[in-house]
Short mmCIF file of C-alpha atoms in Angstrom, two decimals:
data_model
loop_
_atom_site.label_atom_id
_atom_site.label_comp_id
_atom_site.label_asym_id
_atom_site.label_seq_id
_atom_site.Cartn_x
_atom_site.Cartn_y
_atom_site.Cartn_z
CA LYS F 15 12.01 -8.15 19.09
CA GLN F 16 9.88 -6.18 16.64
CA GLU F 17 6.73 -7.96 15.45
CA VAL F 18 4.69 -6.71 12.53
CA THR F 19 1.09 -7.80 12.01
CA GLN F 20 -1.18 -7.24 9.05
CA ILE F 21 -4.92 -7.75 9.24
CA PRO F 22 -6.82 -8.99 7.33
CA ALA F 23 -4.76 -11.68 5.63
CA ALA F 24 -7.00 -11.47 2.57
CA LEU F 25 -9.51 -8.95 1.28
CA SER F 26 -11.86 -8.92 -1.72
CA VAL F 27 -13.59 -5.75 -2.87
CA PRO F 28 -15.57 -4.72 -5.95
CA GLU F 29 -13.89 -2.39 -8.39
CA GLY F 30 -14.21 1.27 -7.52
CA GLU F 31 -14.32 0.87 -3.77
CA ASN F 32 -11.99 2.73 -1.43
CA LEU F 33 -10.19 0.43 0.98
CA VAL F 34 -7.82 0.47 3.94
CA LEU F 35 -5.08 -2.02 4.75
CA ASN F 36 -3.78 -2.18 8.31
CA CYS F 37 -0.33 -2.73 9.74
CA SER F 38 0.64 -2.79 13.41
CA PHE F 39 4.05 -3.07 15.06
CA THR F 40 5.05 -3.74 18.65
CA ASP F 41 8.11 -1.52 19.09
CA SER F 42 7.57 2.18 18.37
CA ALA F 43 11.33 2.94 18.11
CA ILE F 44 11.24 2.84 14.34
CA TYR F 45 13.33 4.69 11.78
CA ASN F 46 10.83 4.38 8.95
CA LEU F 47 8.00 2.25 7.60
CA GLN F 48 7.65 1.08 4.03
CA TRP F 49 4.71 -0.33 2.10
CA PHE F 50 5.40 -2.80 -0.69
CA ARG F 51 3.36 -4.53 -3.35
CA GLN F 52 4.14 -8.11 -4.43
CA ASP F 53 2.62 -9.66 -7.53
CA PRO F 54 2.59 -13.48 -7.86
CA GLY F 55 6.02 -14.82 -8.76
CA LYS F 56 7.57 -11.37 -8.52
CA GLY F 57 9.71 -9.43 -6.12
CA LEU F 58 8.59 -6.51 -4.01
CA THR F 59 7.80 -3.09 -5.45
CA SER F 60 8.18 -0.17 -3.06
CA LEU F 61 5.02 1.94 -2.89
CA LEU F 62 5.56 4.45 -0.10
CA LEU F 63 8.14 5.11 2.58
CA ILE F 64 7.25 7.12 5.68
CA GLN F 65 10.01 8.44 7.90
CA SER F 66 9.39 8.24 11.66
CA SER F 67 8.96 12.02 11.82
CA GLN F 68 6.24 12.01 9.16
CA ARG F 69 2.52 11.38 9.55
CA GLU F 70 1.64 10.41 6.00
CA GLN F 71 2.81 10.04 2.42
CA THR F 72 0.79 10.13 -0.79
CA SER F 73 1.40 8.78 -4.26
CA GLY F 74 -1.43 8.90 -6.75
CA ARG F 75 -4.37 6.90 -5.40
CA LEU F 76 -2.32 5.65 -2.45
CA ASN F 77 -2.03 7.30 0.93
CA ALA F 78 -0.09 5.83 3.83
CA SER F 79 -0.36 7.11 7.37
CA LEU F 80 1.81 6.46 10.39
CA ASP F 81 0.94 6.71 14.08
CA LYS F 82 4.17 5.77 15.77
CA SER F 83 2.91 6.12 19.33
CA SER F 84 0.13 3.60 18.79
CA GLY F 85 2.24 1.34 16.57
CA ARG F 86 -0.02 1.55 13.55
CA SER F 87 0.08 2.35 9.87
CA THR F 88 -2.64 2.27 7.26
CA LEU F 89 -2.51 2.12 3.48
CA TYR F 90 -5.52 3.76 1.84
CA ILE F 91 -6.28 2.88 -1.77
CA ALA F 92 -8.82 5.09 -3.50
CA ALA F 93 -11.07 3.96 -6.34
CA SER F 94 -9.63 0.44 -6.48
CA GLN F 95 -8.96 -1.20 -9.84
CA PRO F 96 -8.46 -4.86 -10.85
CA GLY F 97 -4.81 -4.02 -11.48
CA ASP F 98 -4.44 -3.29 -7.76
CA SER F 99 -4.87 -7.01 -7.04
CA ALA F 100 -1.67 -8.16 -5.31
CA THR F 101 -0.24 -8.85 -1.87
CA TYR F 102 0.59 -5.74 0.13
CA LEU F 103 3.37 -5.94 2.72
CA CYS F 104 4.42 -3.42 5.30
CA ALA F 105 7.94 -3.39 6.70
CA VAL F 106 9.46 -1.53 9.60
CA LYS F 107 13.06 -0.42 9.97
CA GLN F 108 14.14 -0.17 13.60
CA THR F 109 16.24 2.74 14.75
CA GLY F 110 19.85 1.55 14.82
CA ALA F 111 19.07 -1.75 13.12
CA ASN F 112 19.91 -2.79 9.62
CA ASN F 113 17.11 -4.98 8.41
CA LEU F 114 13.42 -4.58 7.69
CA PHE F 115 10.86 -6.46 9.76
CA PHE F 116 8.05 -7.57 7.47
CA GLY F 117 4.43 -8.41 8.11
CA THR F 118 2.92 -11.47 6.44
CA GLY F 119 0.94 -9.33 4.02
CA THR F 120 -2.65 -8.74 2.95
CA ARG F 121 -3.72 -10.40 -0.30
CA LEU F 122 -6.03 -7.99 -2.09
CA THR F 123 -8.41 -9.02 -4.87
CA VAL F 124 -10.33 -6.33 -6.73
CA ILE F 125 -13.30 -7.83 -8.55
CA PRO F 126 -14.24 -6.24 -11.90
CA GLU I 4 17.52 2.87 -14.31
CA ALA I 5 17.89 -0.88 -14.51
CA GLY I 6 16.48 -2.79 -11.57
CA VAL I 7 17.99 -5.49 -9.40
CA ALA I 8 18.80 -8.54 -11.50
CA GLN I 9 18.68 -12.06 -10.13
CA SER I 10 19.34 -15.46 -11.65
CA PRO I 11 18.23 -18.12 -12.02
CA ARG I 12 14.50 -17.49 -11.67
CA TYR I 13 13.75 -21.06 -10.70
CA LYS I 14 15.82 -23.93 -9.36
CA ILE I 15 14.86 -27.45 -8.41
CA ILE I 16 17.37 -29.63 -6.59
CA GLU I 17 17.39 -32.66 -4.36
CA LYS I 18 18.16 -32.39 -0.67
CA ARG I 19 21.83 -32.46 0.24
CA GLN I 20 22.77 -30.94 -3.13
CA SER I 21 24.31 -27.49 -3.41
CA VAL I 22 22.93 -24.41 -5.18
CA ALA I 23 24.04 -20.86 -5.86
CA PHE I 24 22.12 -17.69 -6.63
CA TRP I 25 23.42 -14.53 -8.25
CA CYS I 26 22.41 -10.89 -7.76
CA ASN I 27 23.39 -7.71 -9.56
CA PRO I 28 22.20 -4.61 -7.66
CA ILE I 29 21.19 -1.26 -9.04
CA SER I 30 24.25 0.70 -10.13
CA GLY I 31 25.59 2.89 -7.37
CA HIS I 32 23.76 1.12 -4.57
CA ALA I 33 26.22 0.46 -1.78
CA THR I 34 23.97 -1.73 0.34
CA LEU I 35 22.88 -5.20 -0.73
CA TYR I 36 20.52 -7.55 1.09
CA TRP I 37 19.56 -11.22 0.74
CA TYR I 38 16.15 -12.23 2.06
CA GLN I 39 14.44 -15.60 2.37
CA GLN I 40 10.67 -15.64 1.83
CA ILE I 41 8.87 -18.83 2.77
CA LEU I 42 5.44 -19.31 1.24
CA GLY I 43 2.81 -17.27 3.10
CA GLN I 44 5.35 -15.30 5.12
CA GLY I 45 7.08 -11.96 4.83
CA PRO I 46 10.73 -11.86 3.75
CA LYS I 47 13.36 -12.51 6.43
CA LEU I 48 16.80 -10.95 6.19
CA LEU I 49 19.65 -13.43 5.77
CA ILE I 50 22.61 -11.11 5.23
CA GLN I 51 23.37 -7.45 4.53
CA PHE I 52 26.46 -6.06 2.81
CA GLN I 53 27.75 -2.52 2.81
CA ASN I 54 30.01 -2.34 -0.25
CA ASN I 55 31.91 -5.64 0.07
CA GLY I 56 31.76 -5.91 3.85
CA VAL I 57 29.19 -7.85 5.88
CA VAL I 58 27.06 -5.62 8.11
CA ASP I 59 24.62 -8.18 9.50
CA ASP I 60 24.57 -11.94 9.06
CA SER I 61 22.97 -12.82 12.38
CA GLN I 62 20.10 -14.73 10.73
CA LEU I 63 22.23 -16.63 8.22
CA PRO I 64 22.50 -20.38 8.95
CA LYS I 65 26.25 -20.36 8.59
CA ASP I 66 26.62 -24.13 8.74
CA ARG I 67 25.04 -24.36 5.28
CA PHE I 68 24.62 -20.87 3.85
CA SER I 69 27.38 -18.58 2.62
CA ALA I 70 27.41 -15.31 0.72
CA GLU I 71 29.96 -13.01 -0.78
CA ARG I 72 30.02 -9.67 -2.54
CA LEU I 73 33.25 -9.36 -4.42
CA LYS I 74 34.32 -5.87 -5.51
CA GLY I 75 31.24 -4.41 -3.81
CA VAL I 76 28.92 -5.04 -6.76
CA ASP I 77 27.55 -8.50 -7.64
CA SER I 78 26.76 -10.99 -4.92
CA THR I 79 26.28 -14.74 -4.71
CA LEU I 80 24.40 -16.74 -2.09
CA LYS I 81 25.19 -20.44 -1.73
CA ILE I 82 23.48 -23.27 0.10
CA GLN I 83 25.42 -26.47 0.76
CA PRO I 84 23.96 -28.94 1.59
CA ALA I 85 20.32 -28.01 0.98
CA LYS I 86 17.53 -29.15 3.31
CA LEU I 87 13.83 -29.48 2.61
CA GLU I 88 13.09 -26.42 4.77
CA ASP I 89 15.21 -24.27 2.46
CA SER I 90 12.41 -24.32 -0.11
CA ALA I 91 11.59 -20.63 -0.49
CA VAL I 92 12.00 -17.59 -2.68
CA TYR I 93 15.37 -15.91 -2.25
CA LEU I 94 15.15 -12.18 -2.80
CA CYS I 95 17.98 -9.77 -3.38
CA ALA I 96 17.53 -6.06 -2.65
CA SER I 97 19.74 -3.00 -2.82
CA SER I 98 19.64 0.55 -1.54
CA ARG I 99 21.79 3.66 -1.72
CA GLY I 100 22.46 3.48 1.98
CA TYR I 101 21.05 3.25 5.48
CA GLY I 102 17.40 4.24 5.73
CA GLN I 103 16.99 4.57 1.98
CA PRO I 104 14.24 2.64 0.14
CA GLN I 105 15.14 -0.93 -0.70
CA HIS I 106 14.60 -2.08 -4.29
CA PHE I 107 13.96 -5.77 -4.85
CA GLY I 108 14.68 -8.20 -7.65
CA ASP I 109 12.14 -10.79 -8.80
CA GLY I 110 13.76 -13.50 -6.72
CA THR I 111 14.86 -17.08 -7.23
CA ARG I 112 12.26 -19.72 -6.40
CA LEU I 113 14.03 -22.76 -4.91
CA SER I 114 12.32 -26.11 -4.59
CA ILE I 115 13.98 -28.95 -2.69
CA LEU I 116 12.85 -32.48 -3.52
#
């Protein structure tokens, strides 16, 4: 069974810093990997989706990379802002499966 | 485009009572998902619909949970009777199809007393 791990569980950085969030998964037979943002009391907002054949995806200050063979993905956030404070979740879709396997998330706090 | 709509936003009930949640997916999205998110954990899939048919309900506790998607649009998730461990946020998501990005609603926060 696929297991998704996110380390660290919580991270605090001063405003303006670049930061990296990590996601690892145990089964490399994935269809795609998706990064989400969750604000308190809210649902999940999709940030980036990387297909298994891709190495990275970029959107604004966000860059997500995927190394399928090593079972790892990273989310890079450039020039962090207080508005980036949220919980970031990665989720993996297995090839041939229907659901997403989620990590437990990294709670990010950007200090002004 | 309008997002995924869920109601109610909050619900407090006593154990052994019943409760129902409603979801309206994004227009044109054939696939609809219900997830359960317990505090401090990632969401866990309960059931997936493709149009009005069930694709995957392997993680749904069928002795107490039920879900339907009539006419392939709106969906309801019911719990009867509720247990203390059902306290969680219930998220609805939809997508255009397999492998497409899933879009989530804000969820229903359920508290069982």
